[in-house]
Structures are given as C-alpha cells and as structure tokens.
Coordinates of C-alpha atoms in Angstrom, one line a residue:
M1 CA 0.0 0.0 0.0
V2 CA 1.4 3.4 -1.0
Q3 CA 0.6 6.4 1.2
Q4 CA -1.7 9.1 0.1
Q5 CA -0.1 12.6 0.1
Q6 CA -1.5 15.0 2.5
H7 CA -0.3 18.5 3.4
R8 CA 0.0 20.3 6.7
I9 CA -0.7 24.0 6.8
Y10 CA 0.9 26.2 9.4
V11 CA -1.0 29.2 10.7
L12 CA 0.7 32.1 12.4
Q13 CA -1.5 34.0 14.9
F14 CA -0.6 37.1 16.8
R15 CA -1.7 37.5 20.4
K16 CA -4.1 40.3 21.1
G17 CA -2.1 43.5 21.7
E18 CA 1.1 42.1 20.1
P19 CA 2.5 44.4 17.4
E20 CA 1.8 43.3 13.8
Q21 CA 4.8 43.2 11.5
E22 CA 5.9 41.9 8.2
V23 CA 6.3 38.2 8.3
A24 CA 8.6 36.3 5.9
C25 CA 8.3 32.6 5.4
K26 CA 11.4 30.6 6.0
V27 CA 12.8 28.9 2.9
S28 CA 12.9 25.2 3.7
Q29 CA 14.0 22.0 2.1
P30 CA 11.3 19.3 2.0
K31 CA 12.5 15.7 1.9
G32 CA 12.7 14.1 -1.5
A33 CA 13.0 17.3 -3.5
G34 CA 16.0 18.7 -5.1
R35 CA 15.4 22.4 -4.6
R36 CA 14.4 25.0 -2.1
V37 CA 10.8 26.1 -1.9
M38 CA 9.1 29.3 -0.6
Y39 CA 6.7 27.5 1.7
H40 CA 6.8 24.7 4.2
Y41 CA 4.7 21.5 4.0
Q42 CA 5.1 18.0 5.3
D43 CA 4.0 14.7 3.8
Y44 CA 2.6 12.4 6.3
G45 CA 0.3 9.4 6.5
S46 CA -1.5 7.1 8.9
G47 CA 0.6 4.4 10.6
G48 CA 3.7 6.5 10.8
G49 CA 4.8 5.7 7.2
K50 CA 7.3 8.0 5.5
S51 CA 6.7 9.6 2.2
G52 CA 7.8 7.3 -0.7
K53 CA 8.0 4.3 1.5
Q54 CA 5.6 1.4 1.9
V55 CA 3.2 1.4 4.9
Q56 CA 2.7 -2.0 6.6
P57 CA -0.9 -3.2 6.1
R58 CA -2.9 -3.7 9.2
A59 CA -4.9 -6.9 9.9
L60 CA -8.5 -6.9 8.6
G61 CA -10.8 -7.3 11.6
L62 CA -14.3 -8.7 11.5
R63 CA -16.0 -5.3 12.1
R64 CA -13.9 -3.7 9.4
F65 CA -14.7 -6.4 6.9
L66 CA -18.4 -6.1 7.6
A67 CA -18.2 -2.3 7.2
M68 CA -16.4 -2.6 3.9
L69 CA -18.9 -5.1 2.7
L70 CA -21.8 -2.8 3.6
L71 CA -20.1 0.1 1.9
S72 CA -19.6 -2.0 -1.3
F73 CA -23.3 -2.8 -1.5
L74 CA -24.1 0.9 -1.1
C75 CA -21.7 1.9 -3.8
V76 CA -22.9 -0.7 -6.2
G77 CA -26.5 0.4 -5.6
T78 CA -25.6 4.0 -6.2
L79 CA -23.9 3.2 -9.5
F80 CA -27.1 1.4 -10.7
V81 CA -29.5 4.0 -9.5
A82 CA -27.5 7.2 -10.4
P83 CA -24.1 6.6 -11.9
V84 CA -23.6 10.1 -13.1
S85 CA -24.2 11.5 -9.6
F86 CA -21.7 9.1 -8.2
L87 CA -19.0 10.0 -10.6
S88 CA -19.7 13.7 -10.1
F89 CA -19.4 13.3 -6.4
M90 CA -15.9 11.8 -6.9
H91 CA -14.8 15.1 -8.4
S92 CA -16.8 17.5 -6.3
D93 CA -15.0 20.4 -4.7
E94 CA -14.5 21.0 -1.0
G95 CA -17.6 23.1 -0.7
G96 CA -19.8 20.4 -2.2
A97 CA -20.3 21.9 -5.7
A98 CA -20.2 19.2 -8.3
A99 CA -17.5 19.2 -10.9
A100 CA -18.0 17.8 -14.4
A101 CA -20.7 15.2 -14.7
G102 CA -20.0 11.8 -16.2
T103 CA -16.3 11.6 -17.2
G104 CA -14.6 13.7 -14.5
A105 CA -12.3 16.6 -14.5
V106 CA -10.5 15.9 -17.8
A107 CA -13.8 15.8 -19.7
T108 CA -14.7 19.1 -18.1
A109 CA -11.4 20.6 -19.2
A110 CA -11.9 19.2 -22.7
A111 CA -15.3 20.9 -22.8
A112 CA -13.6 24.2 -22.8
R113 CA -14.6 24.5 -26.4
G114 CA -18.0 25.6 -25.1
G115 CA -19.8 22.4 -26.2
V116 CA -18.5 22.4 -29.7
S117 CA -17.5 18.9 -30.9
G118 CA -13.9 18.4 -31.8
P119 CA -10.7 16.5 -30.8
C120 CA -10.7 15.3 -27.2
S121 CA -14.3 16.5 -26.6
S122 CA -14.6 13.5 -24.3
V123 CA -12.0 11.4 -22.7
G124 CA -12.8 8.0 -21.2
N125 CA -10.9 6.0 -18.7
D126 CA -7.5 4.6 -19.8
S127 CA -7.4 7.1 -22.6
L128 CA -4.9 9.5 -24.1
C129 CA -5.8 12.3 -26.5
C130 CA -4.1 15.4 -27.8
D131 CA -5.8 18.4 -29.5
R132 CA -3.4 20.1 -31.9
T133 CA -5.9 22.1 -33.9
S134 CA -5.1 25.5 -32.2
E135 CA -2.4 27.6 -33.8
R136 CA -1.5 29.0 -30.4
A137 CA -1.1 25.9 -28.2
D138 CA -1.4 22.1 -28.1
I139 CA -3.1 20.4 -25.2
C140 CA -3.3 16.8 -24.2
F141 CA -5.6 14.8 -21.9
A142 CA -5.0 11.5 -20.2
R143 CA -7.2 9.6 -17.8
G144 CA -6.4 6.4 -15.9
D145 CA -3.3 5.4 -13.8
L146 CA -0.9 8.2 -14.6
R147 CA 2.6 8.3 -13.2
M148 CA 4.9 11.3 -13.4
H149 CA 8.4 10.1 -14.2
S150 CA 10.6 13.1 -14.4
A151 CA 13.8 11.1 -14.9
S152 CA 12.5 10.1 -18.4
A153 CA 10.6 13.4 -18.9
S154 CA 7.4 11.6 -19.2
F155 CA 4.0 10.7 -17.8
Q156 CA 3.2 7.0 -17.9
L157 CA -0.3 5.8 -18.6
V158 CA -0.3 2.3 -17.1
S159 CA -2.7 -0.1 -19.0
A160 CA -3.1 -3.7 -18.0
G161 CA -5.5 -4.6 -20.7
N162 CA -4.0 -2.5 -23.6
S163 CA -0.4 -3.3 -24.7
T164 CA -0.6 -1.1 -27.8
A165 CA 2.4 1.2 -28.0
E166 CA 1.1 4.8 -27.8
E167 CA 3.0 8.0 -27.2
E168 CA 2.3 11.7 -27.6
R169 CA 4.8 14.6 -27.1
I170 CA 4.1 18.1 -26.1
R171 CA 5.9 21.3 -25.2
P172 CA 3.3 22.9 -22.8
Y173 CA 3.7 26.5 -23.6
T174 CA 1.2 28.8 -25.4
R175 CA 3.3 30.3 -28.2
K176 CA 3.2 27.3 -30.5
W177 CA 3.7 29.4 -33.6
E178 CA 7.1 30.9 -32.4
A179 CA 9.6 28.1 -33.2
N180 CA 12.5 29.9 -31.6
V181 CA 10.9 30.2 -28.1
M182 CA 9.3 26.8 -28.3
A183 CA 12.7 25.3 -28.8
T184 CA 13.6 26.5 -25.3
I185 CA 10.7 24.7 -23.7
D186 CA 11.3 21.1 -22.4
E187 CA 9.4 18.4 -24.3
V188 CA 7.4 15.9 -22.2
R189 CA 6.1 12.5 -23.3
L190 CA 2.8 10.9 -22.5
R191 CA 3.1 7.2 -23.2
R192 CA 1.2 4.0 -22.5
V193 CA 3.1 1.3 -20.7
V194 CA 2.3 -2.1 -19.3
P195 CA 2.3 -2.6 -15.5
G196 CA 5.7 -4.4 -15.6
D197 CA 7.4 -1.4 -17.1
A198 CA 5.7 1.2 -14.9
A199 CA 7.5 3.3 -12.3
R200 CA 6.4 2.6 -8.7
C201 CA 4.3 5.3 -7.1
D202 CA 5.9 7.3 -4.3
V203 CA 3.1 9.8 -3.8
R204 CA -0.5 9.3 -4.8
H205 CA -2.9 12.2 -5.5
D206 CA -6.7 11.9 -5.8
V207 CA -7.0 15.1 -7.9
P208 CA -5.9 15.8 -11.5
A209 CA -2.6 17.4 -12.5
V210 CA -2.1 20.3 -14.9
L211 CA 1.3 20.5 -16.6
F212 CA 2.6 23.8 -17.9
S213 CA 5.8 25.8 -18.4
T214 CA 6.9 29.0 -16.8
G215 CA 9.8 29.3 -19.3
G216 CA 9.7 31.1 -22.6
Y217 CA 9.2 34.8 -22.2
T218 CA 8.6 34.6 -18.5
G219 CA 10.2 37.7 -16.9
N220 CA 8.1 40.0 -19.0
V221 CA 4.9 40.8 -17.1
Y222 CA 2.8 40.8 -20.3
H223 CA 3.8 37.3 -21.2
E224 CA 3.6 36.1 -17.6
F225 CA -0.1 37.0 -17.6
N226 CA -0.9 36.4 -21.3
D227 CA 1.0 33.1 -21.8
G228 CA 0.7 31.7 -18.3
I229 CA -1.6 33.1 -15.6
L230 CA -4.7 33.7 -17.8
P231 CA -4.4 30.4 -19.7
L232 CA -4.0 28.6 -16.4
F233 CA -7.3 30.3 -15.2
V234 CA -9.0 29.2 -18.5
T235 CA -7.8 25.6 -18.1
A236 CA -8.0 24.9 -14.3
H237 CA -10.3 27.4 -12.6
H238 CA -13.4 25.2 -13.1
L239 CA -11.7 22.5 -11.0
R240 CA -12.2 24.7 -7.9
R241 CA -8.7 24.3 -6.6
R242 CA -8.9 20.5 -6.7
V243 CA -5.8 20.3 -9.0
V244 CA -2.1 19.9 -8.6
L245 CA 0.1 22.2 -10.7
V246 CA 3.1 20.5 -12.3
I247 CA 5.5 23.1 -13.6
L248 CA 8.3 22.9 -16.2
E249 CA 11.1 25.4 -16.1
Y250 CA 10.2 26.2 -12.5
H251 CA 11.3 29.4 -10.9
D252 CA 11.1 30.2 -7.2
W253 CA 10.8 33.9 -7.9
W254 CA 7.7 33.2 -10.1
M255 CA 6.0 31.4 -7.3
T256 CA 6.9 34.2 -4.9
K257 CA 5.5 36.8 -7.3
Y258 CA 2.3 34.9 -8.3
G259 CA 1.7 32.7 -5.3
D260 CA -1.3 34.7 -4.1
V261 CA -2.9 34.2 -7.5
V262 CA -1.9 30.6 -8.1
S263 CA -3.3 29.6 -4.6
Q264 CA -6.7 30.7 -5.9
M265 CA -6.5 28.0 -8.6
S266 CA -4.8 25.2 -6.6
A267 CA -5.1 24.2 -3.0
F268 CA -1.9 22.1 -3.2
P269 CA 1.8 22.9 -3.3
P270 CA 3.1 23.0 -6.9
I271 CA 5.5 20.3 -8.2
D272 CA 8.8 21.2 -9.9
F273 CA 8.7 18.6 -12.7
T274 CA 12.5 18.6 -13.2
A275 CA 13.7 18.8 -9.7
D276 CA 11.2 16.5 -7.9
R277 CA 12.3 13.0 -8.7
R278 CA 9.6 11.3 -6.8
V279 CA 7.0 9.4 -8.8
H280 CA 3.7 11.3 -8.4
C281 CA 0.6 9.3 -9.4
F282 CA -2.6 11.0 -10.6
P283 CA -6.0 9.8 -11.9
E284 CA -5.9 12.4 -14.7
V285 CA -3.4 14.7 -16.4
I286 CA -3.9 17.8 -18.5
A287 CA -0.7 18.7 -20.3
G288 CA -0.7 22.2 -21.7
L289 CA -3.0 25.2 -21.4
R290 CA -5.8 26.7 -23.4
I291 CA -5.5 30.3 -24.5
H292 CA -8.3 32.4 -25.9
G293 CA -6.4 35.5 -27.2
E294 CA -4.5 38.5 -25.9
L295 CA -5.2 39.1 -22.2
T296 CA -8.7 37.7 -22.5
V297 CA -11.1 35.0 -21.4
D298 CA -13.9 34.0 -23.9
P299 CA -17.0 32.9 -22.0
A300 CA -18.2 30.8 -25.0
R301 CA -15.1 28.6 -24.7
T302 CA -14.9 28.0 -21.0
P303 CA -16.7 25.1 -19.2
E304 CA -18.8 27.4 -16.9
G305 CA -19.0 30.5 -19.1
K306 CA -16.3 32.3 -17.2
S307 CA -15.1 35.7 -18.4
I308 CA -12.3 38.2 -17.8
G309 CA -14.6 39.7 -15.2
D310 CA -14.4 36.4 -13.2
F311 CA -10.6 36.6 -13.5
R312 CA -10.8 40.1 -12.0
R313 CA -12.8 38.8 -9.1
L314 CA -10.2 36.1 -8.6
L315 CA -7.5 38.8 -8.3
D316 CA -9.7 40.6 -5.7
D317 CA -9.8 37.4 -3.7
A318 CA -6.1 36.8 -4.1
Y319 CA -5.0 40.2 -2.8
R320 CA -7.7 41.1 -0.4
G321 CA -6.0 39.7 2.7
R322 CA -2.6 41.2 2.0
I323 CA -4.1 44.6 1.2
E324 CA -6.0 44.7 4.4
F325 CA -2.9 43.8 6.3
L326 CA -0.9 46.6 4.7
E327 CA -3.7 49.0 5.5
R328 CA -3.7 48.0 9.2
L329 CA 0.1 48.6 9.3
E330 CA -0.4 52.0 7.7
R331 CA -3.2 53.0 10.1
R332 CA -1.0 51.9 13.0
A333 CA 1.9 53.9 11.8
A334 CA -0.3 57.0 11.3
R335 CA -1.6 56.7 14.9
K336 CA 2.0 56.4 16.1
R337 CA 3.0 59.6 14.3
L338 CA -0.1 61.4 15.7
R339 CA 0.9 60.3 19.3
L340 CA 4.4 61.5 18.7
H341 CA 3.1 64.8 17.4
R342 CA 0.9 65.4 20.4
H343 CA 3.7 64.4 22.8
R344 CA 6.0 67.0 21.3
H345 CA 3.3 69.6 21.4
R346 CA 2.7 68.9 25.1
R347 CA 6.4 69.3 25.8
G348 CA 6.4 72.7 24.0
A349 CA 8.6 71.6 21.1
V350 CA 8.2 73.6 17.9
V351 CA 6.4 71.3 15.5
P352 CA 6.5 72.3 11.8
R353 CA 3.1 72.7 10.3
A354 CA 2.3 70.8 7.1
P355 CA 2.3 73.0 4.0
P356 CA -1.2 74.1 2.9
G357 CA -2.9 71.9 0.3
P358 CA -6.1 70.0 -0.5
S359 CA -7.6 68.1 2.3
H360 CA -8.1 64.3 2.3
A361 CA -11.8 64.9 1.9
D362 CA -11.1 66.9 -1.3
D363 CA -8.8 64.1 -2.6
D364 CA -11.5 61.6 -2.0
R365 CA -13.9 63.6 -4.1
R366 CA -11.4 64.0 -7.0
P367 CA -11.0 61.1 -9.4
R368 CA -7.7 59.4 -8.9
L369 CA -5.3 59.1 -11.8
V370 CA -2.2 56.9 -11.7
I371 CA 0.7 57.6 -14.1
V372 CA 2.7 54.4 -14.7
S373 CA 6.2 55.7 -15.1
R374 CA 8.9 54.1 -17.3
T375 CA 12.7 54.1 -17.3
G376 CA 15.0 53.4 -20.2
S377 CA 13.0 53.7 -23.4
R378 CA 9.5 55.2 -24.1
V379 CA 9.9 57.6 -21.2
I380 CA 7.5 60.6 -20.9
E381 CA 10.2 63.3 -20.9
N382 CA 7.9 65.9 -19.5
E383 CA 6.2 63.6 -17.0
A384 CA 6.2 66.2 -14.2
D385 CA 4.4 68.6 -16.4
V386 CA 1.8 65.9 -17.3
A387 CA 1.2 65.2 -13.7
A388 CA 0.8 68.9 -12.9
L389 CA -1.6 69.2 -15.9
A390 CA -3.7 66.3 -14.6
A391 CA -3.9 67.9 -11.2
D392 CA -5.0 71.1 -12.7
V393 CA -7.8 69.3 -14.7
G394 CA -9.1 68.0 -11.4
F395 CA -7.4 64.6 -10.7
D396 CA -5.8 63.3 -7.6
V397 CA -2.5 62.3 -9.2
R398 CA -0.3 59.4 -8.2
V399 CA 2.9 58.3 -10.0
I400 CA 4.1 54.8 -9.6
R401 CA 7.4 53.4 -10.9
P402 CA 7.1 49.6 -10.8
D403 CA 10.1 47.4 -11.4
R404 CA 10.8 43.7 -11.2
T405 CA 11.3 43.9 -7.4
T406 CA 8.0 45.7 -6.8
E407 CA 5.5 43.5 -4.9
L408 CA 2.6 42.9 -7.3
C409 CA 0.0 43.3 -4.6
K410 CA 1.1 46.9 -4.1
I411 CA 0.7 47.7 -7.8
Y412 CA -2.7 46.0 -7.7
R413 CA -3.8 48.0 -4.6
E414 CA -2.9 51.3 -6.3
L415 CA -4.6 50.6 -9.6
N416 CA -7.6 48.9 -8.1
A417 CA -8.3 52.1 -6.1
S418 CA -7.7 54.3 -9.2
D419 CA -10.2 55.9 -11.6
A420 CA -7.8 56.4 -14.5
M421 CA -4.4 55.1 -15.6
V422 CA -2.0 56.8 -18.0
G423 CA 1.1 55.0 -19.4
V424 CA 3.2 54.6 -22.5
H425 CA 2.8 51.4 -24.6
G426 CA 4.8 48.6 -23.1
A427 CA 4.5 45.5 -20.9
A428 CA 3.6 47.5 -17.9
M429 CA 0.2 48.3 -19.5
T430 CA -0.7 44.7 -18.6
H431 CA -1.6 46.2 -15.2
F432 CA -4.9 47.5 -16.7
L433 CA -6.1 44.1 -15.5
F434 CA -5.9 45.5 -12.0
M435 CA -8.4 48.3 -12.7
R436 CA -12.2 48.1 -12.0
P437 CA -14.6 48.0 -14.9
G438 CA -16.0 51.4 -15.9
K439 CA -12.7 53.2 -15.3
V440 CA -10.4 55.0 -17.8
F441 CA -7.3 53.6 -19.4
I442 CA -5.2 56.1 -21.5
Q443 CA -2.4 54.5 -23.4
V444 CA 0.2 56.8 -25.0
V445 CA 0.9 55.2 -28.4
P446 CA 4.4 56.0 -29.7
L447 CA 5.2 56.0 -33.4
G448 CA 5.3 52.6 -35.0
T449 CA 3.3 50.8 -32.2
D450 CA -0.3 51.5 -33.4
W451 CA -1.2 47.8 -34.1
A452 CA 0.5 46.3 -31.0
A453 CA -1.0 49.0 -28.7
G454 CA -4.5 48.2 -29.8
A455 CA -4.3 44.4 -30.2
Y456 CA -2.3 43.7 -26.9
Y457 CA -3.9 46.3 -24.6
G458 CA -6.6 48.5 -26.1
E459 CA -9.0 45.9 -27.3
P460 CA -8.5 43.6 -24.2
A461 CA -9.2 46.6 -22.0
E462 CA -12.4 47.4 -23.8
R463 CA -13.5 43.7 -23.4
M464 CA -12.9 44.0 -19.7
G465 CA -15.2 47.0 -19.5
L466 CA -12.7 49.9 -19.3
R467 CA -13.1 53.1 -21.3
Y468 CA -10.0 53.0 -23.5
V469 CA -8.3 56.0 -25.0
G470 CA -5.4 55.5 -27.4
Y471 CA -3.4 58.8 -27.5
K472 CA -1.4 58.5 -30.8
I473 CA 1.5 60.9 -30.6
A474 CA 2.3 63.2 -33.5
P475 CA 5.8 63.0 -35.0
E476 CA 6.9 66.1 -33.2
E477 CA 6.1 64.5 -29.9
S478 CA 8.6 61.7 -30.5
S479 CA 12.2 61.9 -29.6
L480 CA 12.9 60.4 -33.1
S481 CA 12.0 63.8 -34.5
R482 CA 15.4 65.0 -33.1
E483 CA 17.3 62.2 -34.9
Y484 CA 15.6 62.2 -38.3
P485 CA 14.8 65.1 -40.6
T486 CA 11.2 66.2 -41.2
G487 CA 9.6 64.0 -43.8
D488 CA 11.8 61.0 -43.1
P489 CA 9.9 57.7 -43.5
V490 CA 10.8 56.8 -39.9
L491 CA 8.5 59.7 -38.9
T492 CA 5.9 59.7 -41.7
D493 CA 5.6 56.0 -42.6
P494 CA 6.3 53.7 -39.6
A495 CA 4.3 50.8 -41.0
G496 CA 6.5 50.9 -44.2
V497 CA 9.7 51.1 -42.2
A498 CA 8.7 48.1 -40.0
Q499 CA 7.7 46.0 -43.0
P500 CA 10.8 43.8 -42.8
G501 CA 9.7 42.5 -39.4
W502 CA 9.4 42.8 -35.6
D503 CA 13.2 43.2 -35.2
V504 CA 13.1 46.6 -37.0
T505 CA 10.1 47.7 -34.9
K506 CA 11.9 46.8 -31.7
K507 CA 15.2 48.4 -32.7
V508 CA 13.8 51.7 -34.1
Y509 CA 10.5 52.3 -32.3
L510 CA 10.6 50.5 -29.0
D511 CA 14.2 50.7 -27.9
R512 CA 15.2 54.1 -29.1
Q513 CA 12.1 56.3 -28.7
N514 CA 10.9 58.6 -25.9
V515 CA 7.9 60.9 -25.9
R516 CA 7.3 64.5 -25.0
L517 CA 3.6 65.1 -24.9
D518 CA 1.9 68.2 -26.4
L519 CA 0.2 69.4 -23.2
A520 CA -2.5 71.4 -24.9
R521 CA -3.4 68.3 -27.0
F522 CA -3.2 65.9 -24.2
R523 CA -5.3 68.1 -21.9
E524 CA -8.3 67.4 -24.2
E525 CA -8.0 63.7 -23.4
L526 CA -7.7 64.4 -19.7
V527 CA -10.7 66.7 -19.6
G528 CA -12.8 64.1 -21.5
A529 CA -11.8 61.4 -19.0
H530 CA -12.5 63.7 -16.0
R531 CA -16.0 64.5 -17.3
Y532 CA -16.7 60.9 -18.0
L533 CA -15.7 59.8 -14.5
L534 CA -17.6 62.6 -12.7
A535 CA -20.7 61.6 -14.7
A536 CA -20.2 58.0 -13.7
G537 CA -19.5 58.9 -10.0
G538 CA -15.8 58.4 -10.1
G539 CA -13.9 59.7 -7.1
R540 CA -16.8 59.7 -4.8
R541 CA -16.0 56.4 -3.1
R542 CA -12.6 55.0 -2.5
P543 CA -12.4 51.2 -1.7
R544 CA -9.9 50.4 0.9
A545 CA -9.6 46.8 -0.3
P546 CA -10.7 45.0 -3.5
E547 CA -14.5 45.1 -3.9

C-alpha cells in the first residue's frame, strides 16, 4: 500500500495586543525534493509511514470487513441508480459543488470549447488524446493510472488490458507558432506502458494534474499573464482548486511573485517537474494550457461561461488579505505619528506645520489618476508637467514606478483604487487588468506601435469594460524627430519602415524612442476622461480593499 499525500498548513497567529509586523516565510527544504521552496509543508500518513515508503498493512478485523462489505453494497446500488451523480461526487469540490458530470475533471477541461465537438471533446478511462488544432497551443488529456516520471521526462499511462504502444509529445507553452521560443521549452512525453514497465508510485494524489511551463518569455509581465496566468485560469479554474500544478522550467521567484494568484487555482503545493524525482501518481493529467487570445477569457469557450470579469474577481480574492494587512500597518503607523506629534506639542517643542494643500476629503472627491512611469525607453520626458496638468484638470494624481522587485500586490492595490491610468505602450500596460470595470485607461501610443498597442492592450481593456483612450502621438512628440529630418519615412511611414519584421520595430520604435507630450493636445483627453468619470460617479467612493 502506498501512502496518500497530505499537506499540513501552518497558521501564524498574533496574540491580542502584540504588534503586527511583516512576516517572511522561512525557505525550507522538503524531503525528496532537489530544490528549495518558498513554503513549508510536510507529507505524512497514517501508521507513521514516511513519504515514498511502503506502509505496513494492518490486519483486517471482522468489524472492518463487515463495514467494507456494507459500503460496497451501497456503492454498487448507487452506481445502478444514479451513476452520473456518483462520478460527479468523486470530483466534487471542498464546498460540495459538483465538478463535471460523467467523465470527471479531464472531460470538463476538454469541454472548454463551449460544447463544440472536436478532438478530445470527451476522454474516457484509460485514454490519451491530444488536441493540436489550435495555432496557439497544443493540449493533451489523459485519464487512468498516470505516473509522473521526471527522470525520463514523461507521464506513464499504465494499462493492464492494452499493450498497444502509444506516445504523444508536447511542449506545454502557449506560443506554438514561435519556433525559436518553443525550442527552449522542455518536451514531455505521455506514453502508454504495461504494469511491468511502470514506475512505482511514491506519492498518490486523488486530484488531476495540470502540466505547464513558466519558461519562454517569463520575466516580461505581459507574457507572464498572457502566456501563463490567464491560460491557467481558463484551463484549471473550473476544477475549484482541486488540482495539482506541475511546472516545467520552475522558478522560485515566479511562485513568490504569483503565489497569491496561483493559490486561488490550486489548494496544493506545486510540483517542480524537473527537480522533484519522486513518482507522483494521478488519476488524470492535462498537459498544456488553453489560450483564448490576448489578455482575455472567452465565456463561450470555458466550461462554466467564465469571463475576464471572473478573473478580475479572482485577483480581488487573491490580494484582499494582503491589502487589508498593509492598510492595518499604515493606520497603526499613522496613529503612532499622531501620538508623537501630540507628545512633542505637550512638551512645548516647535512642531513644523504641514504645507497648505487640499484636504483628504477633497482628494476623495477627486477622481484618482495613476501615471505608470517608465525608465529606459519610451519615457515621458515631461512627466512632471503631465502630472501637474492632470492635477489642474481635477485629478488626484499618483505616480508609480514599478520594477521587477515591486510587490505585485502593491501595484494592484494602487490601480484597483484608481479611476484612471496613464502610461506609454509597453509590458507595464498589462496592469490595466488591476483596474475596476468602468474606469479609464489612457495609453500613449508612440510612433510605430499602433497595431500592437491596440491588439495587446486597447482591445482587451475594452473587453474588460474599461473606457479605453489611445493617444497616438504626433511625429513632433517623438524623440525620433530630433534624430531624423522632417519628412523621413521613420516619422511619416512607420508601417513601411517596419515592414521587414518585428526586429526593426523593436530596434527603431521600441528601444530608441521617448515621448514629450503636447500638453494642450493631451489636456483634451484628460478633460474628457475627467468629465466621464464625474458623470459615472468616479472619485466619490474609494475602496480600501478589493471590492
């Protein structure tokens, strides 16, 4: 008998009156794994057995035998009376909501087409099927006795009654059409084996596995969401956290950055496919992810009609606790400063008065506008003037400068509480996902980026319910106007210049261009956004945590 894997969760609780503080999890090394992880869990089982070792069977007493016999009769009766209900129960979530009826979780994932028939529309037991019809990504489904064997970069489907050789190969990343990047993704085999050739299970799971890669363009926030997080939501969210994530090209920093979000899709610690050499056994495996387009979720192609709005609500749930904690710390720090101020006042010390300015009440009534600042290329050279202009129009202006070390939750908190966002086209515009529907997203579009700005950010923002404004700069607003003479094709015909390919666009228009906005022209867009938000009630209520 092989032990079932279970996980122990450690809860840290402060005593009443004990000061709150930032808490960092200790990096620990679980047994049987070849890497460090950013959480602590322990495998344990009944009878004192250790993970990966056999547990001695206990004698079968008379009462246990009778109980098992009674349970067998009940199960058989249930199968005859309501087989669908029984199988649905086997895959129900912790709250009791039924998962897919009939064929279990893999069939539900395969139904992501929205009911349209096609490859792998239904997968029975002891089956393996791959859908390669999408130009964006392949996805494979397997159901039966599945064993993860990382030493051979494979999942084994153990079939006692089927000795037919069968093997599928997949690189589980969602940019199938880009041969160069796909060549950097590890290939995994799904192959049918007979019991005698199968690896012995070290850890058994009673929930499906989803295999995907965090390689490729990971490191760019746009690709992290578009190629990974959103396809993971599309593929796994309907399983209601009853799924184990198996990750290729695993990065500790990725789990640290996205752990809050990933925990909303899986209740179990992720598995590093390459480093974890234990044989994990699953009843079902989904290899690869579904992707619906640029930063979007198509309700017609998800098992439960989920949309990008549902993903937004998942982000709210993911960050709510952390945001509330940060706000408690800030309120505590503010009270401490106030006590210090009063103490100095009582002692007769000269306390400098704050400079005059708008009150917090005034700020709360003004729509909040966040400028997402860039460094390097595509910088707003007159950013301070733009911020002053927005304040003059009537906005409560904030400027944020996110980098790779900025905690994602803090960016989310700022934008979730904002009414408008302004930024220059680039990966950081992915953060429009953090805004609430009905708000305003103003994207400054440099020369040569019209199509990408609309396809990657503008159109997805509109689908999410934002009011999108694409501010296309004039040639004189581009720093390229200082490098090229008036009338040069670089200024007048960017599409023609970029015709040879993306490399030219990147070299000329992305890496070497800054912008200096025409304040009179940009003011018109700010005034229009301000009027829209006031008419919609923007700035009248400020949520302290995600709604």
